[in-house]
mmCIF file of C-alpha atoms in Angstrom:
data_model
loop_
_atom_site.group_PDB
_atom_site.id
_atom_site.type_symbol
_atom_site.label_atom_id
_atom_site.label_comp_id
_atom_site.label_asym_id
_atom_site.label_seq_id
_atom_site.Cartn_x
_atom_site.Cartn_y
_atom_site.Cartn_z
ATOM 1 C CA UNK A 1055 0.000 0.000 0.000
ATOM 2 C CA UNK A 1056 2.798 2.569 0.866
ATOM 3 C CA UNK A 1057 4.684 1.696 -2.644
ATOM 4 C CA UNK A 1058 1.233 2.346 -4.381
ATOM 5 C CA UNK A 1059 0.501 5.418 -2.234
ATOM 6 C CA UNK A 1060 4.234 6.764 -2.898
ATOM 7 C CA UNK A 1061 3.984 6.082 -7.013
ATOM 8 C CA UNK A 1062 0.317 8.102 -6.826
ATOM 9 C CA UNK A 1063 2.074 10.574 -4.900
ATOM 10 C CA UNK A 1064 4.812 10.658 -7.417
ATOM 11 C CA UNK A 1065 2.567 10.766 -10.188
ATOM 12 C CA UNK A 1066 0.640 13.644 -8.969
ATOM 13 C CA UNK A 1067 3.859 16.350 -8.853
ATOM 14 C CA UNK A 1068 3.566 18.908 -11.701
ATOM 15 C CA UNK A 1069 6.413 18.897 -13.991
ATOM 16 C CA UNK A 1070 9.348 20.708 -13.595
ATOM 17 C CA UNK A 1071 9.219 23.714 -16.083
ATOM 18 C CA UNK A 1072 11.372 23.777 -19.040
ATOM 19 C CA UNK A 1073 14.465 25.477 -19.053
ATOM 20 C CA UNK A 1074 14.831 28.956 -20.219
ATOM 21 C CA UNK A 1075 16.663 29.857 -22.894
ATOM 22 C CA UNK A 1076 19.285 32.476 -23.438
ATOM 23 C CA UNK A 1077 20.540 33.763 -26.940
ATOM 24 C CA UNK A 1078 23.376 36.165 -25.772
ATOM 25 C CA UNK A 1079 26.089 37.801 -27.951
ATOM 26 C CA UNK A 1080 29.390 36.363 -27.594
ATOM 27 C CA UNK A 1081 31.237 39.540 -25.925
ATOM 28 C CA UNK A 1082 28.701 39.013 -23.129
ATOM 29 C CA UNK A 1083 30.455 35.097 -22.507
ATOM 30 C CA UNK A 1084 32.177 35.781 -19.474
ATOM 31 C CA UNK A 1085 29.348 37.955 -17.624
ATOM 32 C CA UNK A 1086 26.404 35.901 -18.935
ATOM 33 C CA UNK A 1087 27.787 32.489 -17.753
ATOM 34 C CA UNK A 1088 28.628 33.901 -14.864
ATOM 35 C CA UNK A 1089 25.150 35.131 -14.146
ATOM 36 C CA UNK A 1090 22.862 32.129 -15.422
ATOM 37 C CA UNK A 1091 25.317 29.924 -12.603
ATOM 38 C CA UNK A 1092 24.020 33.036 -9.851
ATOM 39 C CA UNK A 1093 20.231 32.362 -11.131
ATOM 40 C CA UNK A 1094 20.077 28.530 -11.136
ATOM 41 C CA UNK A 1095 21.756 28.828 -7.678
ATOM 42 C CA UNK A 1096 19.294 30.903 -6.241
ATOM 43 C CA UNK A 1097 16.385 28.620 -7.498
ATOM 44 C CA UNK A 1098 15.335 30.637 -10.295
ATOM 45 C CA UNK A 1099 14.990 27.945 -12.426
ATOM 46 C CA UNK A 1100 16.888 25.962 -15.173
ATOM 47 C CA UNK A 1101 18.694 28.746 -18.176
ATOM 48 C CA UNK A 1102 20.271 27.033 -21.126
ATOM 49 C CA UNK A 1103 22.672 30.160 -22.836
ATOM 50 C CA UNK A 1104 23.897 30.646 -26.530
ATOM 51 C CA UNK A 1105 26.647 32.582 -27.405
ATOM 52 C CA UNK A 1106 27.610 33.628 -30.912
ATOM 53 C CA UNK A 1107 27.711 36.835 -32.948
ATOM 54 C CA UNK A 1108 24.746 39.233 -33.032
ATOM 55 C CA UNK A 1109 23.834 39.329 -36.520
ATOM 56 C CA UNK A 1110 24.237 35.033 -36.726
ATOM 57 C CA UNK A 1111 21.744 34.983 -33.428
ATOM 58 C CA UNK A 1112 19.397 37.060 -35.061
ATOM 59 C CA UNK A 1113 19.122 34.958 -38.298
ATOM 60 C CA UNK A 1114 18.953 31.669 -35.854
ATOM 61 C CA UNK A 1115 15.483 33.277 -34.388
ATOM 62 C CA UNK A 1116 14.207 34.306 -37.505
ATOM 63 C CA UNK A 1117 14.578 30.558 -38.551
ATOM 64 C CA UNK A 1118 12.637 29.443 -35.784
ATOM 65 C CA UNK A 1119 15.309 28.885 -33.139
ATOM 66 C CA UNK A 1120 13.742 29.095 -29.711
ATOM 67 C CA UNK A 1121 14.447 31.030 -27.574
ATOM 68 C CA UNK A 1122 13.006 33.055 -24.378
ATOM 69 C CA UNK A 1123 15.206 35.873 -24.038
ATOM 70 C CA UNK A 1124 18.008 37.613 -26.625
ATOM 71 C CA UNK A 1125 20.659 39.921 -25.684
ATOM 72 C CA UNK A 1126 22.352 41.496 -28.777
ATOM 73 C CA UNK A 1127 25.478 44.038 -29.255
ATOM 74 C CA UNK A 1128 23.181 45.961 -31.920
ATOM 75 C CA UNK A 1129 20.655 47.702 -32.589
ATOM 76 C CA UNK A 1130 20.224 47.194 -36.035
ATOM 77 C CA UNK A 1131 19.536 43.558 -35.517
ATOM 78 C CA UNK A 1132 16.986 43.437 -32.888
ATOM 79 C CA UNK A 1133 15.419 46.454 -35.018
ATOM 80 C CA UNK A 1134 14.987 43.543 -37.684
ATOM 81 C CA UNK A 1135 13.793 41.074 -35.208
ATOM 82 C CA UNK A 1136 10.895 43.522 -33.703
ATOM 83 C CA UNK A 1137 9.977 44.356 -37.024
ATOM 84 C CA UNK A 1138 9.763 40.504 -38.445
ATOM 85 C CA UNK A 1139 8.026 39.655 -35.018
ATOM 86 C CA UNK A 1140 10.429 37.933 -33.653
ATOM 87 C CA UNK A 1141 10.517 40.011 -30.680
ATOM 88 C CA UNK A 1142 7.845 41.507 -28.294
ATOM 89 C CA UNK A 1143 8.889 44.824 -29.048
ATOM 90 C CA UNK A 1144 7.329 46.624 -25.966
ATOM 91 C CA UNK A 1145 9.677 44.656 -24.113
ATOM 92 C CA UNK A 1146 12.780 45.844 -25.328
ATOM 93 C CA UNK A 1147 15.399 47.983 -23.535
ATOM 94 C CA UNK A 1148 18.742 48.864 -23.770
ATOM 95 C CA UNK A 1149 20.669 46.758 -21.262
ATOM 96 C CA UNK A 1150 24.228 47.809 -21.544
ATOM 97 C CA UNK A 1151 26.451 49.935 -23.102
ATOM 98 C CA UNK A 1152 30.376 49.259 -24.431
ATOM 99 C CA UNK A 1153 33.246 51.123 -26.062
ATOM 100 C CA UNK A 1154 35.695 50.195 -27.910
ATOM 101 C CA UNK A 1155 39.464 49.933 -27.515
ATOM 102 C CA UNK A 1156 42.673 48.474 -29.742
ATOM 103 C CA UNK A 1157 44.740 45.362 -28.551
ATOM 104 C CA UNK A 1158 47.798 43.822 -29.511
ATOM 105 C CA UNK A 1159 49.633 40.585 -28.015
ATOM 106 C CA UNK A 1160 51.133 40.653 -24.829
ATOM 107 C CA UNK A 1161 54.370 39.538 -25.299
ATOM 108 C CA UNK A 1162 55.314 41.760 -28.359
ATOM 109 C CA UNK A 1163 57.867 44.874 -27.477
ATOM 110 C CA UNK A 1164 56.202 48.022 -25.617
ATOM 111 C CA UNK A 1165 56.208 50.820 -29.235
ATOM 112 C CA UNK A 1166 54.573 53.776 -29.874
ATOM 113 C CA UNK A 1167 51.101 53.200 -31.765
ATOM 114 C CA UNK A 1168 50.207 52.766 -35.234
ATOM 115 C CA UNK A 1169 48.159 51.350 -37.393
ATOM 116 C CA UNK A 1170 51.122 49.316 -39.227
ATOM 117 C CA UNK A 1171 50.451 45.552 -40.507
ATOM 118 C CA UNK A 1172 47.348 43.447 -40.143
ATOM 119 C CA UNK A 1173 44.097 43.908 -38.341
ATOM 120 C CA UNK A 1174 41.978 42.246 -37.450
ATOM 121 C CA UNK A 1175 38.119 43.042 -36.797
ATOM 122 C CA UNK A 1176 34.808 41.548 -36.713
ATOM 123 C CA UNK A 1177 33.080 40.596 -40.524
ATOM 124 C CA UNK A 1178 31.252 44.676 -40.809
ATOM 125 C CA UNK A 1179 28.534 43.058 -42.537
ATOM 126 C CA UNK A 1180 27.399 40.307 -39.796
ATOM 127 C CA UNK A 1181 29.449 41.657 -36.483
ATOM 128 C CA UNK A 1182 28.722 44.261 -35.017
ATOM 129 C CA UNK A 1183 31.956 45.003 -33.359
ATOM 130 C CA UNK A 1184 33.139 44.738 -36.873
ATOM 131 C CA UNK A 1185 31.086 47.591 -37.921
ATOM 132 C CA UNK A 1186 30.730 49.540 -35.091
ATOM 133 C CA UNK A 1187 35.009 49.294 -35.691
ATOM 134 C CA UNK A 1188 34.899 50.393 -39.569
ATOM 135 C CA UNK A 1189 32.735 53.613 -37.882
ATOM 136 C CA UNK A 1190 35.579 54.649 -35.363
ATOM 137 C CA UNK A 1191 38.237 53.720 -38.236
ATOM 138 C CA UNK A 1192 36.857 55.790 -39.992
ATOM 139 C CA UNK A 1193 36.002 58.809 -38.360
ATOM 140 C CA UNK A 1194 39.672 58.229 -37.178
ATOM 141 C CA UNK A 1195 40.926 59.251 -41.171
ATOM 142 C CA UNK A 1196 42.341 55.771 -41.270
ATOM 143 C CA UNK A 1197 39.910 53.309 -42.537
ATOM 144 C CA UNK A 1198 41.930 53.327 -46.408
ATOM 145 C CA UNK A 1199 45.347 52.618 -44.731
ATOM 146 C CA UNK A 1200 44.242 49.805 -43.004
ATOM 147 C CA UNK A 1201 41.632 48.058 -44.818
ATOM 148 C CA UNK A 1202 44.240 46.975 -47.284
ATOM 149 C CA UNK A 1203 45.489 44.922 -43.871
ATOM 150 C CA UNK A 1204 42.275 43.500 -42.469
ATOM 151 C CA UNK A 1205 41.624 40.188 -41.076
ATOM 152 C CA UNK A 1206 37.856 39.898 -40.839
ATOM 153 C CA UNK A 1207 36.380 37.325 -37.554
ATOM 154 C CA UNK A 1208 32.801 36.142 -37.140
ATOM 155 C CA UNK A 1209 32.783 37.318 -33.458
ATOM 156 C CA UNK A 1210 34.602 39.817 -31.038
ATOM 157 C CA UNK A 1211 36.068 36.655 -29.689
ATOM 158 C CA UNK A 1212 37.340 35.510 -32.512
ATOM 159 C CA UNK A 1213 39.082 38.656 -33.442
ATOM 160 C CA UNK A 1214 40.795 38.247 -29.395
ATOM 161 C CA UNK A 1215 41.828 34.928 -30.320
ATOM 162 C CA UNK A 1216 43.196 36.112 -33.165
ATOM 163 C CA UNK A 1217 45.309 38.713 -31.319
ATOM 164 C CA UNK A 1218 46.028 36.469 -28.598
ATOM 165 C CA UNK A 1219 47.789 33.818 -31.062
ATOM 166 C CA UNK A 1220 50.294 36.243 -32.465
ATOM 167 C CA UNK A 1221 48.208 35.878 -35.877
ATOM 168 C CA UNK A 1222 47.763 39.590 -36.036
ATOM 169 C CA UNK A 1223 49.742 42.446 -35.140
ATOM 170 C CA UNK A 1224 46.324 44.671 -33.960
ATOM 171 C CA UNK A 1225 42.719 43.835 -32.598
ATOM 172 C CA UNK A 1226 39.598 45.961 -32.017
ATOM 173 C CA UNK A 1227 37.349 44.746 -29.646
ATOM 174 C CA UNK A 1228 34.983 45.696 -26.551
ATOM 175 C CA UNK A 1229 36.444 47.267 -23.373
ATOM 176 C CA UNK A 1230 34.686 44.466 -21.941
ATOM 177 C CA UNK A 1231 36.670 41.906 -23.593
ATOM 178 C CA UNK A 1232 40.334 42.974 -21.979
ATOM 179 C CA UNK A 1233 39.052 42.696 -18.709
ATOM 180 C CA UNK A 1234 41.296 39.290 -17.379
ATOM 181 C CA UNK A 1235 42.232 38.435 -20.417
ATOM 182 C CA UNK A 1236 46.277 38.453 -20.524
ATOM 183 C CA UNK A 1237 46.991 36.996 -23.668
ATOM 184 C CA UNK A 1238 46.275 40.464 -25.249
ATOM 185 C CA UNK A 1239 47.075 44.181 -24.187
ATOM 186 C CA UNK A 1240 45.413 47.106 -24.648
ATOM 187 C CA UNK A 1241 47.434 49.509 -26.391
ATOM 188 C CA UNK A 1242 45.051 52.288 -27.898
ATOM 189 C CA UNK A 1243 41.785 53.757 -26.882
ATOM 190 C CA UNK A 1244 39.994 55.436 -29.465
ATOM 191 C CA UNK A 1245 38.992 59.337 -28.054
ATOM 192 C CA UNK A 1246 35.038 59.700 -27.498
ATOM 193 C CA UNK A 1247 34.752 61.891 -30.273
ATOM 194 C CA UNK A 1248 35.056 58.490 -32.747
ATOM 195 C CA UNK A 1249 33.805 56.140 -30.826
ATOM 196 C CA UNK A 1250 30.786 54.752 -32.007
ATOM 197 C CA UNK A 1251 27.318 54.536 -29.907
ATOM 198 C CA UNK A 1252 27.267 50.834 -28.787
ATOM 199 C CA UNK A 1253 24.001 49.420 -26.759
ATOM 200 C CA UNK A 1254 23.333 46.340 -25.798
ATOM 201 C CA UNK A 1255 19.410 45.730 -26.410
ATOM 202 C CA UNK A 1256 17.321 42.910 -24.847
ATOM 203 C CA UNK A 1257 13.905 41.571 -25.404
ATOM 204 C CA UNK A 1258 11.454 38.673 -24.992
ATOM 205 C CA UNK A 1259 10.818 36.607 -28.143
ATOM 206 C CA UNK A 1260 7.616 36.250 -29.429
ATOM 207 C CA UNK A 1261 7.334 32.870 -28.024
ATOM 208 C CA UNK A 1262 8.955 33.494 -24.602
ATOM 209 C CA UNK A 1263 7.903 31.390 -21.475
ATOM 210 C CA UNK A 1264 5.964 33.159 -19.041
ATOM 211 C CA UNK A 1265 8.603 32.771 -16.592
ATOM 212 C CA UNK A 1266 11.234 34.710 -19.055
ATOM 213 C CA UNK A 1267 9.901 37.721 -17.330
ATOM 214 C CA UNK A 1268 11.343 36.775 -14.600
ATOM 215 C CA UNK A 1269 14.914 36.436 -16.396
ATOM 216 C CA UNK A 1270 14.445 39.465 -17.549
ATOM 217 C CA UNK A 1271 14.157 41.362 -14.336
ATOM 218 C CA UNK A 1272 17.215 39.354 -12.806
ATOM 219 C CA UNK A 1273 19.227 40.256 -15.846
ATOM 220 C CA UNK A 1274 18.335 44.078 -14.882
ATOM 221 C CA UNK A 1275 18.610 43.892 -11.075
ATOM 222 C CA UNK A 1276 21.181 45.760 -9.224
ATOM 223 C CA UNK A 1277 23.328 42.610 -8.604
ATOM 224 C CA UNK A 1278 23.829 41.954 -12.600
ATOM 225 C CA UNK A 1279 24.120 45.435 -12.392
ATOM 226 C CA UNK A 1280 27.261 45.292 -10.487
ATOM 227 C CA UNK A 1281 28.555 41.329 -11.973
ATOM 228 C CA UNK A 1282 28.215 43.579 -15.883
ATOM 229 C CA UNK A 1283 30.049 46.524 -13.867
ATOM 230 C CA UNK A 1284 32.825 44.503 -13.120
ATOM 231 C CA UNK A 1285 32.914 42.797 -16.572
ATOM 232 C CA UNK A 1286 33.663 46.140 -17.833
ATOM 233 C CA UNK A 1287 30.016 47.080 -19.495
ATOM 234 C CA UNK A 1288 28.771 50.288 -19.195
ATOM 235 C CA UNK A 1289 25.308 50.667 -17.494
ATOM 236 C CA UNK A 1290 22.114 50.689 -20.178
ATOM 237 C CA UNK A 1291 20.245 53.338 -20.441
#
């Protein structure tokens, strides 16, 4: 009787709800992962992340991916999404903000800057960083000199990695990206007056869970606040 009792018991429990998911542009890697372990350890529930470039998340969505919540470097891209209904536009805001800043390897020789030999950058036409680099390049005056020497990536990461391997001689990526990373120095950072406006926009999909709310307001509490702080993102807006 108790084994029949437990297994009606048993049988009775509501299911667990499904995990949220989390498409998140890949310069947010270190910050996101680092949050979605703080909400599944508080009991929030289960978050599954993606990481990838902005423009390559957005296409996955308009495919059909699912997806509860995206987090994009851009703009332009979620403007796409809310206007293929992809998003629930009333739900967007701007979530962070970034800058940009020019690395090189670590273990090459202290010189004075320049834009000699090859660059490398995010793909303009799917990265964001990539364009939002061709803007400060150039409002800088030097966007001819160094195209001829440009290494394109498909994600800020990619163009770190790049740097990090001695492959290039320059990289431009996110402030947020040089933050522990000490493969890579920082060796330029562009004045305000070229650097380009970069915001970090989130939203709810179209067919978020009802709980993504809820991952939504976490990702904008004062705690992620201070986790994104630390990351080296600048506060949204």
């Amino acid at each position: 009787m108790l084994a029949i009792t437990m297994a009606l018991v048993s049988g009775c429990r509501p299911a667990a709800p499904a995990p949220l998911t989390l498409f998140a542009a890949a310069s947010l890697t270190d910050a996101v992962t680092e949050l979605a372990a703080k909400f599944q350890a508080e009991g929030r529930g289960a978050l599954r992340t993606v990481f990838a470039g902005s423009g390559e998340l957005a296409r996955q969505l308009l495919a059909g991916a699912p997806a509860d919540l995206v987090v994009l470097a851009d703009d332009l891209w979620m403007g796409r999404l809310a206007r293929e209904g992809a998003i629930r536009a009333a739900s967007q805001v701007t979530l962070l903000t970034n800058s940009l800043v020019v690395i090189a390897p670590s273990d090459r020789p202290v010189a004075p800057f320049s834009w000699d030999g090859r660059v490398a950058i995010g793909d303009p036409e799917s990265v964001p960083a990539g364009r939002y680099a061709r803007e400060m390049l150039q409002r800088s005056g030097v966007w001819d000199t160094v195209s001829a020497n440009l290494i394109l990536a498909g994600d800020v990461r990619a163009v770190r990695a790049f740097v990090a391997r001695g492959e290039v001689d320059l990289g431009i990526v996110y402030r947020s990206d040089t933050l522990g990373f000490d493969a890579a120095r920082v060796v330029n950072v562009p004045v305000a007056a070229v650097q380009p406006d970069i915001a970090y926009p989130a939203a709810l999909t179209a067919t978020a869970a009802r709980e993504a709310g809820t991952l939504m307001a976490f990702l904008r509490s004062e705690a992620a606040g201070v986790l994104f702080t630390r990351h080296g993102f600048g506060p949204g807006r």
